[in-house]
Tab-separated table of N, CA, C and O in Angstrom:
chain	number	residue	atom	x	y	z
A	978	MET	N	-61.557	-49.855	46.848
A	978	MET	CA	-61.335	-49.169	48.115
A	978	MET	C	-62.559	-48.322	48.410
A	978	MET	O	-63.001	-47.545	47.581
A	979	ARG	N	-63.061	-48.475	49.583
A	979	ARG	CA	-64.237	-47.709	49.972
A	979	ARG	C	-63.826	-46.722	51.055
A	979	ARG	O	-63.648	-47.086	52.218
A	980	PHE	N	-63.669	-45.476	50.652
A	980	PHE	CA	-63.226	-44.453	51.595
A	980	PHE	C	-63.726	-43.107	51.105
A	980	PHE	O	-63.438	-42.705	49.987
A	981	LEU	N	-64.493	-42.451	51.918
A	981	LEU	CA	-64.993	-41.126	51.578
A	981	LEU	C	-63.909	-40.109	51.901
A	981	LEU	O	-63.435	-40.039	53.034
A	982	LEU	N	-63.491	-39.331	50.883
A	982	LEU	CA	-62.370	-38.413	51.089
A	982	LEU	C	-62.634	-37.387	52.176
A	982	LEU	O	-61.718	-36.934	52.840
A	983	GLY	N	-63.882	-37.003	52.363
A	983	GLY	CA	-64.198	-36.044	53.411
A	983	GLY	C	-64.329	-36.694	54.777
A	983	GLY	O	-64.520	-36.023	55.772
A	984	SER	N	-64.238	-38.004	54.816
A	984	SER	CA	-64.410	-38.738	56.060
A	984	SER	C	-63.233	-38.510	56.993
A	984	SER	O	-62.113	-38.311	56.564
A	985	ARG	N	-63.511	-38.594	58.258
A	985	ARG	CA	-62.439	-38.480	59.240
A	985	ARG	C	-62.182	-39.812	59.920
A	985	ARG	O	-61.381	-39.905	60.820
A	986	GLN	N	-62.878	-40.830	59.457
A	986	GLN	CA	-62.709	-42.168	60.014
A	986	GLN	C	-61.809	-42.969	59.079
A	986	GLN	O	-62.149	-43.222	57.940
A	987	HIS	N	-60.636	-43.334	59.564
A	987	HIS	CA	-59.696	-44.115	58.762
A	987	HIS	C	-60.217	-45.550	58.662
A	987	HIS	O	-60.773	-46.078	59.630
A	988	PRO	N	-60.048	-46.201	57.511
A	988	PRO	CA	-60.554	-47.568	57.377
A	988	PRO	C	-59.836	-48.587	58.264
A	988	PRO	O	-60.363	-49.654	58.519
A	989	ASP	N	-58.647	-48.267	58.740
A	989	ASP	CA	-57.927	-49.145	59.653
A	989	ASP	C	-58.434	-48.888	61.075
A	989	ASP	O	-58.248	-47.797	61.617
A	990	PRO	N	-59.081	-49.876	61.697
A	990	PRO	CA	-59.622	-49.663	63.045
A	990	PRO	C	-58.560	-49.267	64.074
A	990	PRO	O	-58.876	-48.611	65.060
A	991	ALA	N	-57.316	-49.632	63.844
A	991	ALA	CA	-56.249	-49.255	64.778
A	991	ALA	C	-56.011	-47.752	64.756
A	991	ALA	O	-55.534	-47.181	65.731
A	992	ILE	N	-56.341	-47.102	63.640
A	992	ILE	CA	-56.172	-45.647	63.518
A	992	ILE	C	-57.480	-44.952	63.876
A	992	ILE	O	-57.498	-44.005	64.649
A	993	GLY	N	-58.587	-45.418	63.286
A	993	GLY	CA	-59.910	-44.904	63.635
A	993	GLY	C	-60.123	-43.437	63.320
A	993	GLY	O	-59.784	-42.947	62.250
A	994	ASP	N	-60.680	-42.729	64.287
A	994	ASP	CA	-61.057	-41.326	64.137
A	994	ASP	C	-59.802	-40.453	64.059
A	994	ASP	O	-58.983	-40.453	64.960
A	995	THR	N	-59.671	-39.695	62.975
A	995	THR	CA	-58.462	-38.882	62.776
A	995	THR	C	-58.670	-37.398	63.080
A	995	THR	O	-57.761	-36.606	62.888
A	996	ARG	N	-59.847	-37.032	63.560
A	996	ARG	CA	-60.134	-35.605	63.774
A	996	ARG	C	-59.171	-34.914	64.721
A	996	ARG	O	-58.890	-33.731	64.568
A	997	ALA	N	-58.643	-35.613	65.705
A	997	ALA	CA	-57.746	-34.987	66.680
A	997	ALA	C	-56.313	-34.859	66.164
A	997	ALA	O	-55.496	-34.178	66.778
A	998	LEU	N	-56.015	-35.498	65.032
A	998	LEU	CA	-54.651	-35.441	64.495
A	998	LEU	C	-54.397	-34.122	63.783
A	998	LEU	O	-55.316	-33.543	63.191
A	999	PRO	N	-53.164	-33.653	63.785
A	999	PRO	CA	-52.816	-32.452	63.019
A	999	PRO	C	-53.042	-32.700	61.522
A	999	PRO	O	-52.994	-33.848	61.051
A	1000	TYR	N	-53.268	-31.624	60.790
A	1000	TYR	CA	-53.517	-31.720	59.350
A	1000	TYR	C	-52.428	-32.512	58.638
A	1000	TYR	O	-52.718	-33.343	57.777
A	1001	THR	N	-51.172	-32.268	58.988
A	1001	THR	CA	-50.071	-32.941	58.290
A	1001	THR	C	-50.140	-34.460	58.469
A	1001	THR	O	-49.853	-35.209	57.531
A	1002	GLU	N	-50.546	-34.909	59.648
A	1002	GLU	CA	-50.676	-36.346	59.877
A	1002	GLU	C	-51.877	-36.918	59.131
A	1002	GLU	O	-51.797	-38.015	58.560
A	1003	ARG	N	-52.999	-36.179	59.140
A	1003	ARG	CA	-54.181	-36.633	58.391
A	1003	ARG	C	-53.874	-36.712	56.908
A	1003	ARG	O	-54.270	-37.652	56.226
A	1004	ARG	N	-53.155	-35.727	56.383
A	1004	ARG	CA	-52.802	-35.735	54.962
A	1004	ARG	C	-51.882	-36.911	54.634
A	1004	ARG	O	-52.050	-37.572	53.615
A	1005	ALA	N	-50.920	-37.187	55.507
A	1005	ALA	CA	-50.021	-38.317	55.274
A	1005	ALA	C	-50.803	-39.628	55.213
A	1005	ALA	O	-50.542	-40.484	54.360
A	1006	LEU	N	-51.778	-39.793	56.093
A	1006	LEU	CA	-52.617	-40.990	56.064
A	1006	LEU	C	-53.406	-41.069	54.760
A	1006	LEU	O	-53.525	-42.136	54.153
A	1007	LEU	N	-53.948	-39.949	54.321
A	1007	LEU	CA	-54.697	-39.914	53.065
A	1007	LEU	C	-53.799	-40.257	51.886
A	1007	LEU	O	-54.184	-41.024	51.000
A	1008	LEU	N	-52.582	-39.714	51.868
A	1008	LEU	CA	-51.653	-40.011	50.775
A	1008	LEU	C	-51.314	-41.504	50.737
A	1008	LEU	O	-51.194	-42.078	49.653
A	1009	GLU	N	-51.189	-42.120	51.905
A	1009	GLU	CA	-50.949	-43.568	51.943
A	1009	GLU	C	-52.118	-44.328	51.331
A	1009	GLU	O	-51.918	-45.279	50.574
A	1010	LEU	N	-53.335	-43.896	51.650
A	1010	LEU	CA	-54.519	-44.573	51.117
A	1010	LEU	C	-54.634	-44.409	49.605
A	1010	LEU	O	-55.105	-45.305	48.913
A	1011	LEU	N	-54.199	-43.273	49.093
A	1011	LEU	CA	-54.328	-42.995	47.663
A	1011	LEU	C	-53.123	-43.444	46.844
A	1011	LEU	O	-53.144	-43.341	45.621
A	1012	ALA	N	-52.102	-43.965	47.482
A	1012	ALA	CA	-50.849	-44.301	46.793
A	1012	ALA	C	-51.043	-45.210	45.594
A	1012	ALA	O	-50.411	-45.020	44.553
A	1013	ASP	N	-51.908	-46.181	45.695
A	1013	ASP	CA	-52.090	-47.148	44.613
A	1013	ASP	C	-53.342	-46.906	43.779
A	1013	ASP	O	-53.664	-47.716	42.920
A	1014	VAL	N	-54.035	-45.810	44.019
A	1014	VAL	CA	-55.297	-45.564	43.316
A	1014	VAL	C	-55.052	-45.010	41.921
A	1014	VAL	O	-55.539	-45.557	40.943
A	1015	GLY	N	-54.301	-43.936	41.802
A	1015	GLY	CA	-54.020	-43.343	40.495
A	1015	GLY	C	-55.166	-42.509	39.953
A	1015	GLY	O	-56.261	-42.504	40.496
A	1016	PRO	N	-54.887	-41.818	38.825
A	1016	PRO	CA	-55.909	-40.961	38.222
A	1016	PRO	C	-57.144	-41.768	37.834
A	1016	PRO	O	-57.021	-42.946	37.504
A	1017	PRO	N	-58.293	-41.133	37.895
A	1017	PRO	CA	-58.539	-39.713	38.080
A	1017	PRO	C	-58.570	-39.269	39.537
A	1017	PRO	O	-58.716	-38.098	39.818
A	1018	ILE	N	-58.464	-40.222	40.475
A	1018	ILE	CA	-58.446	-39.830	41.886
A	1018	ILE	C	-56.998	-39.713	42.313
A	1018	ILE	O	-56.240	-40.690	42.307
A	1019	GLN	N	-56.613	-38.484	42.659
A	1019	GLN	CA	-55.237	-38.244	43.068
A	1019	GLN	C	-55.185	-37.030	43.985
A	1019	GLN	O	-56.025	-36.143	43.884
A	1020	PRO	N	-54.226	-36.986	44.888
A	1020	PRO	CA	-54.122	-35.834	45.787
A	1020	PRO	C	-53.599	-34.607	45.044
A	1020	PRO	O	-52.847	-34.713	44.077
A	1021	VAL	N	-54.012	-33.476	45.499
A	1021	VAL	CA	-53.522	-32.212	44.967
A	1021	VAL	C	-52.188	-31.920	45.647
A	1021	VAL	O	-52.074	-32.066	46.861
A	1022	PRO	N	-51.160	-31.528	44.876
A	1022	PRO	CA	-49.879	-31.198	45.513
A	1022	PRO	C	-50.064	-30.101	46.570
A	1022	PRO	O	-50.886	-29.201	46.405
A	1023	ALA	N	-49.296	-30.197	47.629
A	1023	ALA	CA	-49.375	-29.211	48.704
A	1023	ALA	C	-47.973	-28.882	49.195
A	1023	ALA	O	-47.086	-29.736	49.188
A	1024	THR	N	-47.795	-27.649	49.608
A	1024	THR	CA	-46.525	-27.218	50.180
A	1024	THR	C	-46.786	-26.093	51.160
A	1024	THR	O	-47.781	-25.382	51.050
A	1025	ASP	N	-45.889	-25.950	52.113
A	1025	ASP	CA	-45.961	-24.794	53.013
A	1025	ASP	C	-44.858	-23.797	52.661
A	1025	ASP	O	-44.648	-22.811	53.354
A	1026	ASN	N	-44.182	-24.053	51.537
A	1026	ASN	CA	-43.131	-23.175	51.052
A	1026	ASN	C	-43.723	-22.213	50.029
A	1026	ASN	O	-44.091	-22.610	48.936
A	1027	ARG	N	-43.819	-20.954	50.386
A	1027	ARG	CA	-44.443	-19.965	49.509
A	1027	ARG	C	-43.731	-19.842	48.168
A	1027	ARG	O	-44.377	-19.748	47.127
A	1028	ASP	N	-42.401	-19.896	48.155
A	1028	ASP	CA	-41.655	-19.793	46.907
A	1028	ASP	C	-41.951	-20.975	45.980
A	1028	ASP	O	-42.096	-20.814	44.773
A	1029	ALA	N	-42.050	-22.154	46.551
A	1029	ALA	CA	-42.346	-23.341	45.741
A	1029	ALA	C	-43.766	-23.287	45.192
A	1029	ALA	O	-44.034	-23.810	44.122
A	1030	ALA	N	-44.666	-22.654	45.919
A	1030	ALA	CA	-46.060	-22.573	45.498
A	1030	ALA	C	-46.274	-21.597	44.344
A	1030	ALA	O	-47.231	-21.732	43.599
A	1031	GLU	N	-45.405	-20.651	44.193
A	1031	GLU	CA	-45.615	-19.617	43.168
A	1031	GLU	C	-45.126	-20.018	41.816
A	1031	GLU	O	-44.584	-20.862	41.392
């Protein structure tokens, strides 16, 4: 898979430039791309729940 994590261009031309999308949508797309990759490349867990984060 050739995808620069800092890139804002999705490899699927139907999706293309993701800069205008909200963070949650961009993250969901990234998680889909990384689903089958596995360690050592893996997403960092994220939450908007402060109690869960602590």
